[in-house]
Tab-separated table of N, CA and C in Angstrom:
chain	number	residue	atom	x	y	z
A	1	MET	N	-15.286	7.575	6.429
A	1	MET	CA	-14.895	6.206	6.174
A	1	MET	C	-13.376	6.145	6.032
A	2	THR	N	-12.859	5.060	6.773
A	2	THR	CA	-11.474	4.961	6.676
A	2	THR	C	-10.865	4.376	5.459
A	3	LYS	N	-9.888	5.116	5.001
A	3	LYS	CA	-9.251	4.806	3.655
A	3	LYS	C	-7.994	4.095	3.606
A	4	ILE	N	-7.942	3.027	2.807
A	4	ILE	CA	-6.782	2.024	2.834
A	4	ILE	C	-6.179	2.019	1.463
A	5	LEU	N	-4.816	2.307	1.306
A	5	LEU	CA	-4.171	2.174	0.095
A	5	LEU	C	-3.388	0.843	0.019
A	6	ILE	N	-3.770	0.196	-0.956
A	6	ILE	CA	-3.016	-1.186	-1.240
A	6	ILE	C	-2.015	-0.844	-2.376
A	7	VAL	N	-0.754	-1.036	-2.137
A	7	VAL	CA	0.329	-0.990	-3.253
A	7	VAL	C	0.828	-2.280	-3.393
A	8	GLU	N	0.457	-2.921	-4.539
A	8	GLU	CA	0.822	-4.245	-4.848
A	8	GLU	C	0.723	-4.419	-6.315
A	9	ASP	N	1.717	-5.169	-6.955
A	9	ASP	CA	1.731	-5.372	-8.448
A	9	ASP	C	1.109	-6.703	-8.804
A	10	GLU	N	0.563	-7.608	-7.834
A	10	GLU	CA	-0.078	-8.839	-8.403
A	10	GLU	C	-1.530	-8.590	-8.253
A	11	PRO	N	-2.315	-8.560	-9.493
A	11	PRO	CA	-3.672	-8.287	-9.551
A	11	PRO	C	-4.529	-9.169	-8.769
A	12	ASN	N	-4.162	-10.531	-8.527
A	12	ASN	CA	-5.005	-11.439	-7.850
A	12	ASN	C	-4.926	-11.128	-6.213
A	13	MET	N	-3.707	-10.550	-5.803
A	13	MET	CA	-3.612	-10.148	-4.436
A	13	MET	C	-4.263	-8.996	-3.907
A	14	VAL	N	-4.220	-7.914	-5.045
A	14	VAL	CA	-4.922	-6.702	-4.959
A	14	VAL	C	-6.547	-6.985	-4.871
A	15	SER	N	-6.932	-7.865	-5.735
A	15	SER	CA	-8.312	-8.255	-5.737
A	15	SER	C	-8.832	-8.803	-4.402
A	16	GLY	N	-7.994	-9.745	-3.807
A	16	GLY	CA	-8.425	-10.483	-2.601
A	16	GLY	C	-8.379	-9.454	-1.405
A	17	LEU	N	-7.382	-8.569	-1.355
A	17	LEU	CA	-7.311	-7.589	-0.303
A	17	LEU	C	-8.407	-6.699	-0.325
A	18	ARG	N	-8.636	-6.171	-1.646
A	18	ARG	CA	-9.728	-5.225	-1.822
A	18	ARG	C	-11.134	-5.763	-1.456
A	19	ASP	N	-11.438	-6.876	-1.860
A	19	ASP	CA	-12.688	-7.632	-1.484
A	19	ASP	C	-12.775	-7.663	-0.075
A	20	ASN	N	-11.741	-8.245	0.702
A	20	ASN	CA	-11.957	-8.292	2.189
A	20	ASN	C	-12.061	-7.064	3.024
A	21	PHE	N	-11.218	-5.944	2.525
A	21	PHE	CA	-11.246	-4.695	3.226
A	21	PHE	C	-12.637	-3.978	2.971
A	22	GLU	N	-13.128	-4.154	1.464
A	22	GLU	CA	-14.416	-3.368	1.278
A	22	GLU	C	-15.627	-4.193	2.126
A	23	TYR	N	-15.450	-5.441	2.156
A	23	TYR	CA	-16.405	-6.288	2.879
A	23	TYR	C	-16.572	-5.732	4.390
A	24	GLU	N	-15.355	-5.324	4.987
A	24	GLU	CA	-15.329	-4.992	6.363
A	24	GLU	C	-15.597	-3.333	6.398
A	25	GLY	N	-16.103	-2.718	5.302
A	25	GLY	CA	-16.528	-1.350	5.402
A	25	GLY	C	-15.443	-0.341	5.125
A	26	TYR	N	-14.342	-0.674	4.549
A	26	TYR	CA	-13.283	0.296	4.350
A	26	TYR	C	-13.370	0.807	2.874
A	27	GLU	N	-13.012	2.076	2.726
A	27	GLU	CA	-12.815	2.550	1.276
A	27	GLU	C	-11.353	2.098	0.788
A	28	VAL	N	-11.226	1.520	-0.352
A	28	VAL	CA	-9.942	0.981	-0.826
A	28	VAL	C	-9.494	1.805	-2.102
A	29	ILE	N	-8.356	2.218	-2.098
A	29	ILE	CA	-7.571	2.757	-3.294
A	29	ILE	C	-6.310	1.764	-3.564
A	30	THR	N	-5.860	1.755	-4.789
A	30	THR	CA	-4.813	0.827	-5.157
A	30	THR	C	-3.874	1.542	-6.041
A	31	ALA	N	-2.633	0.966	-5.928
A	31	ALA	CA	-1.454	1.459	-6.906
A	31	ALA	C	-0.836	0.101	-7.400
A	32	ALA	N	-0.438	0.075	-8.540
A	32	ALA	CA	0.299	-1.039	-9.175
A	32	ALA	C	1.880	-1.171	-8.966
A	33	ASP	N	2.436	-0.146	-8.546
A	33	ASP	CA	3.944	0.039	-8.422
A	33	ASP	C	4.340	0.971	-7.446
A	34	GLY	N	5.540	0.964	-6.903
A	34	GLY	CA	6.137	1.790	-5.970
A	34	GLY	C	5.796	3.267	-6.299
A	35	VAL	N	6.170	3.730	-7.391
A	35	VAL	CA	6.068	5.108	-7.842
A	35	VAL	C	4.749	5.626	-7.722
A	36	GLU	N	3.781	4.899	-8.392
A	36	GLU	CA	2.414	5.220	-8.292
A	36	GLU	C	1.931	5.240	-6.894
A	37	GLY	N	2.303	4.130	-6.036
A	37	GLY	CA	1.931	4.120	-4.653
A	37	GLY	C	2.378	5.340	-3.855
A	38	LEU	N	3.612	5.731	-4.118
A	38	LEU	CA	4.114	6.935	-3.250
A	38	LEU	C	3.277	8.158	-3.671
A	39	LYS	N	3.020	8.307	-4.980
A	39	LYS	CA	2.244	9.486	-5.314
A	39	LYS	C	0.788	9.488	-4.792
A	40	ARG	N	0.163	8.214	-4.830
A	40	ARG	CA	-1.185	8.210	-4.297
A	40	ARG	C	-1.145	8.339	-2.674
A	41	ALA	N	-0.037	7.872	-1.981
A	41	ALA	CA	-0.181	7.991	-0.602
A	41	ALA	C	0.071	9.614	-0.155
A	42	LEU	N	0.721	10.211	-0.964
A	42	LEU	CA	0.908	11.580	-0.636
A	42	LEU	C	-0.313	12.414	-1.016
A	43	ALA	N	-0.879	12.168	-2.279
A	43	ALA	CA	-2.019	12.860	-2.764
A	43	ALA	C	-3.389	12.566	-2.157
A	44	ASP	N	-3.608	11.420	-1.800
A	44	ASP	CA	-4.993	10.871	-1.282
A	44	ASP	C	-5.216	10.855	0.102
A	45	SER	N	-4.046	10.863	0.927
A	45	SER	CA	-4.115	10.837	2.366
A	45	SER	C	-4.784	9.576	2.996
A	46	PRO	N	-4.369	8.399	2.735
A	46	PRO	CA	-4.975	7.202	3.226
A	46	PRO	C	-4.709	7.235	4.641
A	47	ASP	N	-5.625	6.427	5.419
A	47	ASP	CA	-5.421	6.243	6.912
A	47	ASP	C	-4.439	5.084	7.122
A	48	LEU	N	-4.213	4.193	6.135
A	48	LEU	CA	-3.417	2.919	6.296
A	48	LEU	C	-2.881	2.732	4.857
A	49	VAL	N	-1.501	2.293	4.887
A	49	VAL	CA	-1.148	1.715	3.499
A	49	VAL	C	-0.528	0.242	3.711
A	50	VAL	N	-1.159	-0.525	2.859
A	50	VAL	CA	-0.680	-1.935	2.895
A	50	VAL	C	0.268	-1.933	1.633
A	51	LEU	N	1.737	-2.271	1.951
A	51	LEU	CA	2.697	-2.128	0.972
A	51	LEU	C	3.501	-3.274	0.794
A	52	ASP	N	3.419	-3.732	-0.643
A	52	ASP	CA	4.371	-4.904	-1.098
A	52	ASP	C	5.707	-4.498	-1.021
A	53	VAL	N	6.766	-5.345	-0.648
A	53	VAL	CA	8.082	-5.163	-0.715
A	53	VAL	C	8.743	-5.075	-1.976
A	54	MET	N	8.405	-6.211	-2.704
A	54	MET	CA	9.051	-6.325	-4.127
A	54	MET	C	8.061	-5.947	-5.094
A	55	MET	N	8.467	-4.829	-5.845
A	55	MET	CA	7.510	-4.260	-6.848
A	55	MET	C	8.403	-3.567	-7.894
A	56	PRO	N	7.847	-3.461	-9.092
A	56	PRO	CA	8.610	-2.752	-10.215
A	56	PRO	C	8.658	-1.191	-9.883
A	57	LYS	N	9.649	-0.538	-10.537
A	57	LYS	CA	9.939	0.883	-10.614
A	57	LYS	C	10.420	1.376	-9.172
A	58	MET	N	9.893	0.919	-8.085
A	58	MET	CA	10.480	1.559	-6.760
A	58	MET	C	9.943	0.388	-5.779
A	59	SER	N	11.134	-0.147	-4.917
A	59	SER	CA	10.661	-1.068	-4.038
A	59	SER	C	9.792	-0.591	-2.888
A	60	GLY	N	9.054	-1.370	-2.199
A	60	GLY	CA	8.144	-1.100	-1.110
A	60	GLY	C	9.174	-0.556	-0.047
A	61	LEU	N	10.369	-0.954	0.204
A	61	LEU	CA	11.194	-0.442	1.292
A	61	LEU	C	11.609	1.062	1.051
A	62	ASP	N	11.818	1.375	-0.191
A	62	ASP	CA	12.090	2.707	-0.729
A	62	ASP	C	10.961	3.601	-0.594
A	63	VAL	N	9.756	2.986	-0.833
A	63	VAL	CA	8.400	3.829	-0.746
A	63	VAL	C	8.213	4.076	0.885
A	64	CYS	N	8.391	3.060	1.646
A	64	CYS	CA	8.222	3.288	3.062
A	64	CYS	C	9.122	4.330	3.652
A	65	LYS	N	10.424	4.305	3.249
A	65	LYS	CA	11.399	5.265	3.663
A	65	LYS	C	10.895	6.828	3.344
A	66	GLN	N	10.516	6.828	2.161
A	66	GLN	CA	10.099	8.215	1.654
A	66	GLN	C	8.728	8.751	2.336
A	67	LEU	N	7.852	7.752	2.556
A	67	LEU	CA	6.730	8.099	3.244
A	67	LEU	C	6.847	8.422	4.610
A	68	LYS	N	7.585	7.705	5.400
A	68	LYS	CA	7.933	7.975	6.753
A	68	LYS	C	8.629	9.314	6.904
A	69	ALA	N	9.485	9.635	6.032
A	69	ALA	CA	10.236	10.906	6.061
A	69	ALA	C	9.202	12.011	5.815
A	70	LYS	N	8.106	11.891	5.088
A	70	LYS	CA	7.199	13.039	4.819
A	70	LYS	C	5.941	12.912	5.763
A	71	ARG	N	5.582	11.669	6.090
A	71	ARG	CA	4.349	11.392	6.962
A	71	ARG	C	4.773	10.377	7.961
A	72	PRO	N	5.536	10.630	9.059
A	72	PRO	CA	5.896	9.736	10.103
A	72	PRO	C	4.800	9.066	10.746
A	73	SER	N	3.691	9.645	10.896
A	73	SER	CA	2.543	8.999	11.586
A	73	SER	C	1.788	7.999	10.866
A	74	LEU	N	1.862	7.983	9.491
A	74	LEU	CA	1.062	7.069	8.724
A	74	LEU	C	1.334	5.660	8.947
A	75	PRO	N	0.430	4.818	9.230
A	75	PRO	CA	0.598	3.496	9.651
A	75	PRO	C	0.960	2.627	8.109
A	76	ILE	N	1.802	1.837	8.139
A	76	ILE	CA	2.217	1.052	7.011
A	76	ILE	C	2.346	-0.443	7.451
A	77	ILE	N	1.650	-1.269	6.740
A	77	ILE	CA	1.853	-2.748	6.967
A	77	ILE	C	2.612	-3.272	5.664
A	78	MET	N	3.862	-3.804	5.921
A	78	MET	CA	4.571	-4.420	4.842
A	78	MET	C	4.056	-5.852	4.516
A	79	LEU	N	3.804	-6.031	3.279
A	79	LEU	CA	3.344	-7.301	2.764
A	79	LEU	C	4.485	-7.939	1.994
A	80	THR	N	4.845	-9.066	2.335
A	80	THR	CA	6.053	-9.740	1.675
A	80	THR	C	5.958	-11.197	1.531
A	81	ALA	N	6.666	-11.878	0.680
A	81	ALA	CA	6.781	-13.272	0.652
A	81	ALA	C	8.369	-13.630	0.669
A	82	ARG	N	9.007	-12.491	1.028
A	82	ARG	CA	10.397	-12.868	1.304
A	82	ARG	C	10.775	-13.625	2.395
A	83	GLY	N	11.763	-14.566	2.431
A	83	GLY	CA	12.199	-15.444	3.414
A	83	GLY	C	13.007	-14.963	4.531
A	84	GLN	N	13.422	-13.503	4.371
A	84	GLN	CA	14.346	-12.963	5.261
A	84	GLN	C	13.843	-11.513	5.724
A	85	GLU	N	14.321	-10.951	6.925
A	85	GLU	CA	13.914	-9.695	7.199
A	85	GLU	C	14.600	-8.685	6.427
C-alpha cells in the first residue's frame, strides 16, 4: 500500500487530507510540526510527503531541504497559503 506522510499543524487540514487520501486507498501517517515530520519521513519511508510551508519548530522549506539532501528521489508536495513563491 502506498504510504503518504502529511506534515501539517492545522488539525482540520490534516483531517480533511487524511480522509480523502484514505478514501482513495492510501495509508496515511501524520506529523504536527517540522521536526516531527522530518523524523517520520526518515524513519517511516513514505512514498510521498505532503508538506506545509509554515509550521512551528521547523519550516516546511527547511524540512524539504533536509529531506532532499538525504532522500533526493522522495516526492514532496508543498502545501501553502502564502501569497508569494
